[in-house]
Amino acid sequence: MEGFSTYRLAAIFLFIFNIAVTAQGQAAAGPAAAPAPEPPPPLNVTAVLEKGGQFRTLIRLLQSTQLDERIRGQLNNSNAGLTLFAPSDNAFSSLSPGTLNTLTNQQQVTLLQYHIIPTLITLSQFQTVSNPISTQAGDSSPGQYPLNVTTAGNQVNISTGLVNTTISGTVYSDNQLAVYQVDKVLLPLGIFRPSVPSPPPKADKNASAPTEGPSSRDSADASSTNEWRPSRLGIPFAVAVSIFYWSF
């Protein structure tokens, strides 16, 4: 009986010891680590514009030229970010009828790229940018694709050489993408340069001058000569008649 009691005490002691060790181990391990947050979904510029509600024409052009996919790849594979000037539907409606239809596919791509700066620029940073700003359209030399930005207080003015407009609002902004609404389509000189009228053809120096008719002076001289000749013949004739008469 005494041995059984000793066995029971030993079992109870061992049970309590296991509980204590387990509790101590759990306390040392701490709470279970929370699962890592999922990475944010890739930025989709067309989804951003759709939320803006007034960029249907711009979305259609981005999709038809597949530039939306190119922008998505740039945003998710580069740390430089992008800045997009987004013309509203009213801005496209104010263009002359047929303007977009007269452009080739490549010109449409270049026109859209002219609205994209390959770095992220916040509104405050426009105060310190150097003009002309380079866009994805390429050559920013005069007459090609220069884009000039000036500021006056909180107003950001944009000039292409053909179009002057301002940023009318921020559609979207984070550490990778900034989308600013503009109320005019930015028309670059490289595509929409005004045509210069061709000069008139040069006169042919070897062309013969028109033949002039007799002048009035020449006609008068000829008339005077004709009138003078009969009068000169009349004097000798009268003398001869007189001599012949007196001879008889």
JSON list of N, CA and C in Angstrom, two decimals, residues 35-68:
[
{"chain": "A", "resi": 35, "resn": "PRO", "atom": "N", "xyz": [1.44, 35.86, -40.62]},
{"chain": "A", "resi": 35, "resn": "PRO", "atom": "CA", "xyz": [1.84, 35.61, -42.01]},
{"chain": "A", "resi": 35, "resn": "PRO", "atom": "C", "xyz": [2.27, 36.91, -42.69]},
{"chain": "A", "resi": 36, "resn": "ALA", "atom": "N", "xyz": [3.25, 36.80, -43.58]},
{"chain": "A", "resi": 36, "resn": "ALA", "atom": "CA", "xyz": [3.76, 37.98, -44.29]},
{"chain": "A", "resi": 36, "resn": "ALA", "atom": "C", "xyz": [2.66, 38.57, -45.18]},
{"chain": "A", "resi": 37, "resn": "PRO", "atom": "N", "xyz": [2.56, 39.91, -45.24]},
{"chain": "A", "resi": 37, "resn": "PRO", "atom": "CA", "xyz": [1.52, 40.51, -46.09]},
{"chain": "A", "resi": 37, "resn": "PRO", "atom": "C", "xyz": [1.78, 40.25, -47.56]},
{"chain": "A", "resi": 38, "resn": "GLU", "atom": "N", "xyz": [0.72, 40.07, -48.30]},
{"chain": "A", "resi": 38, "resn": "GLU", "atom": "CA", "xyz": [0.85, 39.82, -49.73]},
{"chain": "A", "resi": 38, "resn": "GLU", "atom": "C", "xyz": [1.31, 41.10, -50.44]},
{"chain": "A", "resi": 39, "resn": "PRO", "atom": "N", "xyz": [2.14, 40.97, -51.47]},
{"chain": "A", "resi": 39, "resn": "PRO", "atom": "CA", "xyz": [2.58, 42.17, -52.20]},
{"chain": "A", "resi": 39, "resn": "PRO", "atom": "C", "xyz": [1.39, 42.85, -52.88]},
{"chain": "A", "resi": 40, "resn": "PRO", "atom": "N", "xyz": [1.44, 44.17, -53.01]},
{"chain": "A", "resi": 40, "resn": "PRO", "atom": "CA", "xyz": [0.32, 44.87, -53.66]},
{"chain": "A", "resi": 40, "resn": "PRO", "atom": "C", "xyz": [0.19, 44.45, -55.11]},
{"chain": "A", "resi": 41, "resn": "PRO", "atom": "N", "xyz": [-1.00, 44.49, -55.64]},
{"chain": "A", "resi": 41, "resn": "PRO", "atom": "CA", "xyz": [-1.18, 44.10, -57.05]},
{"chain": "A", "resi": 41, "resn": "PRO", "atom": "C", "xyz": [-0.46, 45.08, -57.97]},
{"chain": "A", "resi": 42, "resn": "PRO", "atom": "N", "xyz": [-0.06, 44.63, -59.16]},
{"chain": "A", "resi": 42, "resn": "PRO", "atom": "CA", "xyz": [0.62, 45.53, -60.10]},
{"chain": "A", "resi": 42, "resn": "PRO", "atom": "C", "xyz": [-0.24, 46.74, -60.44]},
{"chain": "A", "resi": 43, "resn": "LEU", "atom": "N", "xyz": [0.41, 47.90, -60.57]},
{"chain": "A", "resi": 43, "resn": "LEU", "atom": "CA", "xyz": [-0.31, 49.11, -60.92]},
{"chain": "A", "resi": 43, "resn": "LEU", "atom": "C", "xyz": [-0.89, 49.00, -62.32]},
{"chain": "A", "resi": 44, "resn": "ASN", "atom": "N", "xyz": [-2.13, 49.40, -62.47]},
{"chain": "A", "resi": 44, "resn": "ASN", "atom": "CA", "xyz": [-2.81, 49.37, -63.75]},
{"chain": "A", "resi": 44, "resn": "ASN", "atom": "C", "xyz": [-3.29, 50.78, -64.06]},
{"chain": "A", "resi": 45, "resn": "VAL", "atom": "N", "xyz": [-2.63, 51.43, -65.04]},
{"chain": "A", "resi": 45, "resn": "VAL", "atom": "CA", "xyz": [-2.93, 52.83, -65.30]},
{"chain": "A", "resi": 45, "resn": "VAL", "atom": "C", "xyz": [-4.35, 53.01, -65.83]},
{"chain": "A", "resi": 46, "resn": "THR", "atom": "N", "xyz": [-4.85, 52.05, -66.60]},
{"chain": "A", "resi": 46, "resn": "THR", "atom": "CA", "xyz": [-6.21, 52.19, -67.11]},
{"chain": "A", "resi": 46, "resn": "THR", "atom": "C", "xyz": [-7.23, 52.08, -65.98]},
{"chain": "A", "resi": 47, "resn": "ALA", "atom": "N", "xyz": [-6.95, 51.24, -64.98]},
{"chain": "A", "resi": 47, "resn": "ALA", "atom": "CA", "xyz": [-7.85, 51.15, -63.83]},
{"chain": "A", "resi": 47, "resn": "ALA", "atom": "C", "xyz": [-7.86, 52.46, -63.05]},
{"chain": "A", "resi": 48, "resn": "VAL", "atom": "N", "xyz": [-6.70, 53.10, -62.96]},
{"chain": "A", "resi": 48, "resn": "VAL", "atom": "CA", "xyz": [-6.62, 54.41, -62.29]},
{"chain": "A", "resi": 48, "resn": "VAL", "atom": "C", "xyz": [-7.46, 55.43, -63.04]},
{"chain": "A", "resi": 49, "resn": "LEU", "atom": "N", "xyz": [-7.35, 55.43, -64.37]},
{"chain": "A", "resi": 49, "resn": "LEU", "atom": "CA", "xyz": [-8.10, 56.39, -65.18]},
{"chain": "A", "resi": 49, "resn": "LEU", "atom": "C", "xyz": [-9.60, 56.11, -65.15]},
{"chain": "A", "resi": 50, "resn": "GLU", "atom": "N", "xyz": [-9.96, 54.83, -65.10]},
{"chain": "A", "resi": 50, "resn": "GLU", "atom": "CA", "xyz": [-11.39, 54.49, -65.03]},
{"chain": "A", "resi": 50, "resn": "GLU", "atom": "C", "xyz": [-12.03, 55.06, -63.77]},
{"chain": "A", "resi": 51, "resn": "LYS", "atom": "N", "xyz": [-11.30, 55.05, -62.68]},
{"chain": "A", "resi": 51, "resn": "LYS", "atom": "CA", "xyz": [-11.84, 55.61, -61.44]},
{"chain": "A", "resi": 51, "resn": "LYS", "atom": "C", "xyz": [-12.01, 57.12, -61.56]},
{"chain": "A", "resi": 52, "resn": "GLY", "atom": "N", "xyz": [-11.19, 57.75, -62.43]},
{"chain": "A", "resi": 52, "resn": "GLY", "atom": "CA", "xyz": [-11.34, 59.19, -62.64]},
{"chain": "A", "resi": 52, "resn": "GLY", "atom": "C", "xyz": [-12.65, 59.55, -63.31]},
{"chain": "A", "resi": 53, "resn": "GLY", "atom": "N", "xyz": [-13.16, 58.64, -64.17]},
{"chain": "A", "resi": 53, "resn": "GLY", "atom": "CA", "xyz": [-14.49, 58.80, -64.73]},
{"chain": "A", "resi": 53, "resn": "GLY", "atom": "C", "xyz": [-14.62, 59.66, -65.97]},
{"chain": "A", "resi": 54, "resn": "GLN", "atom": "N", "xyz": [-13.56, 60.32, -66.44]},
{"chain": "A", "resi": 54, "resn": "GLN", "atom": "CA", "xyz": [-13.69, 61.20, -67.60]},
{"chain": "A", "resi": 54, "resn": "GLN", "atom": "C", "xyz": [-12.50, 61.09, -68.55]},
{"chain": "A", "resi": 55, "resn": "PHE", "atom": "N", "xyz": [-12.02, 59.84, -68.70]},
{"chain": "A", "resi": 55, "resn": "PHE", "atom": "CA", "xyz": [-10.85, 59.63, -69.54]},
{"chain": "A", "resi": 55, "resn": "PHE", "atom": "C", "xyz": [-11.07, 58.46, -70.51]},
{"chain": "A", "resi": 56, "resn": "ARG", "atom": "N", "xyz": [-12.28, 58.33, -71.02]},
{"chain": "A", "resi": 56, "resn": "ARG", "atom": "CA", "xyz": [-12.59, 57.19, -71.89]},
{"chain": "A", "resi": 56, "resn": "ARG", "atom": "C", "xyz": [-11.77, 57.21, -73.18]},
{"chain": "A", "resi": 57, "resn": "THR", "atom": "N", "xyz": [-11.61, 58.39, -73.77]},
{"chain": "A", "resi": 57, "resn": "THR", "atom": "CA", "xyz": [-10.85, 58.47, -75.02]},
{"chain": "A", "resi": 57, "resn": "THR", "atom": "C", "xyz": [-9.39, 58.12, -74.79]},
{"chain": "A", "resi": 58, "resn": "LEU", "atom": "N", "xyz": [-8.82, 58.62, -73.72]},
{"chain": "A", "resi": 58, "resn": "LEU", "atom": "CA", "xyz": [-7.43, 58.31, -73.40]},
{"chain": "A", "resi": 58, "resn": "LEU", "atom": "C", "xyz": [-7.25, 56.83, -73.13]},
{"chain": "A", "resi": 59, "resn": "ILE", "atom": "N", "xyz": [-8.17, 56.22, -72.41]},
{"chain": "A", "resi": 59, "resn": "ILE", "atom": "CA", "xyz": [-8.10, 54.78, -72.14]},
{"chain": "A", "resi": 59, "resn": "ILE", "atom": "C", "xyz": [-8.15, 54.00, -73.45]},
{"chain": "A", "resi": 60, "resn": "ARG", "atom": "N", "xyz": [-9.05, 54.39, -74.34]},
{"chain": "A", "resi": 60, "resn": "ARG", "atom": "CA", "xyz": [-9.17, 53.69, -75.63]},
{"chain": "A", "resi": 60, "resn": "ARG", "atom": "C", "xyz": [-7.88, 53.77, -76.42]},
{"chain": "A", "resi": 61, "resn": "LEU", "atom": "N", "xyz": [-7.25, 54.94, -76.43]},
{"chain": "A", "resi": 61, "resn": "LEU", "atom": "CA", "xyz": [-5.99, 55.09, -77.17]},
{"chain": "A", "resi": 61, "resn": "LEU", "atom": "C", "xyz": [-4.87, 54.28, -76.53]},
{"chain": "A", "resi": 62, "resn": "LEU", "atom": "N", "xyz": [-4.80, 54.28, -75.21]},
{"chain": "A", "resi": 62, "resn": "LEU", "atom": "CA", "xyz": [-3.77, 53.49, -74.53]},
{"chain": "A", "resi": 62, "resn": "LEU", "atom": "C", "xyz": [-3.92, 52.01, -74.83]},
{"chain": "A", "resi": 63, "resn": "GLN", "atom": "N", "xyz": [-5.16, 51.54, -74.88]},
{"chain": "A", "resi": 63, "resn": "GLN", "atom": "CA", "xyz": [-5.39, 50.12, -75.15]},
{"chain": "A", "resi": 63, "resn": "GLN", "atom": "C", "xyz": [-5.17, 49.77, -76.61]},
{"chain": "A", "resi": 64, "resn": "SER", "atom": "N", "xyz": [-5.60, 50.62, -77.53]},
{"chain": "A", "resi": 64, "resn": "SER", "atom": "CA", "xyz": [-5.46, 50.32, -78.96]},
{"chain": "A", "resi": 64, "resn": "SER", "atom": "C", "xyz": [-4.00, 50.33, -79.39]},
{"chain": "A", "resi": 65, "resn": "THR", "atom": "N", "xyz": [-3.17, 51.13, -78.73]},
{"chain": "A", "resi": 65, "resn": "THR", "atom": "CA", "xyz": [-1.74, 51.17, -79.05]},
{"chain": "A", "resi": 65, "resn": "THR", "atom": "C", "xyz": [-0.92, 50.23, -78.18]},
{"chain": "A", "resi": 66, "resn": "GLN", "atom": "N", "xyz": [-1.59, 49.54, -77.23]},
{"chain": "A", "resi": 66, "resn": "GLN", "atom": "CA", "xyz": [-0.96, 48.63, -76.28]},
{"chain": "A", "resi": 66, "resn": "GLN", "atom": "C", "xyz": [0.06, 49.34, -75.39]},
{"chain": "A", "resi": 67, "resn": "LEU", "atom": "N", "xyz": [-0.07, 50.64, -75.31]},
{"chain": "A", "resi": 67, "resn": "LEU", "atom": "CA", "xyz": [0.84, 51.40, -74.45]},
{"chain": "A", "resi": 67, "resn": "LEU", "atom": "C", "xyz": [0.50, 51.19, -72.98]},
{"chain": "A", "resi": 68, "resn": "ASP", "atom": "N", "xyz": [-0.73, 50.81, -72.68]},
{"chain": "A", "resi": 68, "resn": "ASP", "atom": "CA", "xyz": [-1.10, 50.56, -71.29]},
{"chain": "A", "resi": 68, "resn": "ASP", "atom": "C", "xyz": [-0.29, 49.40, -70.71]}
]
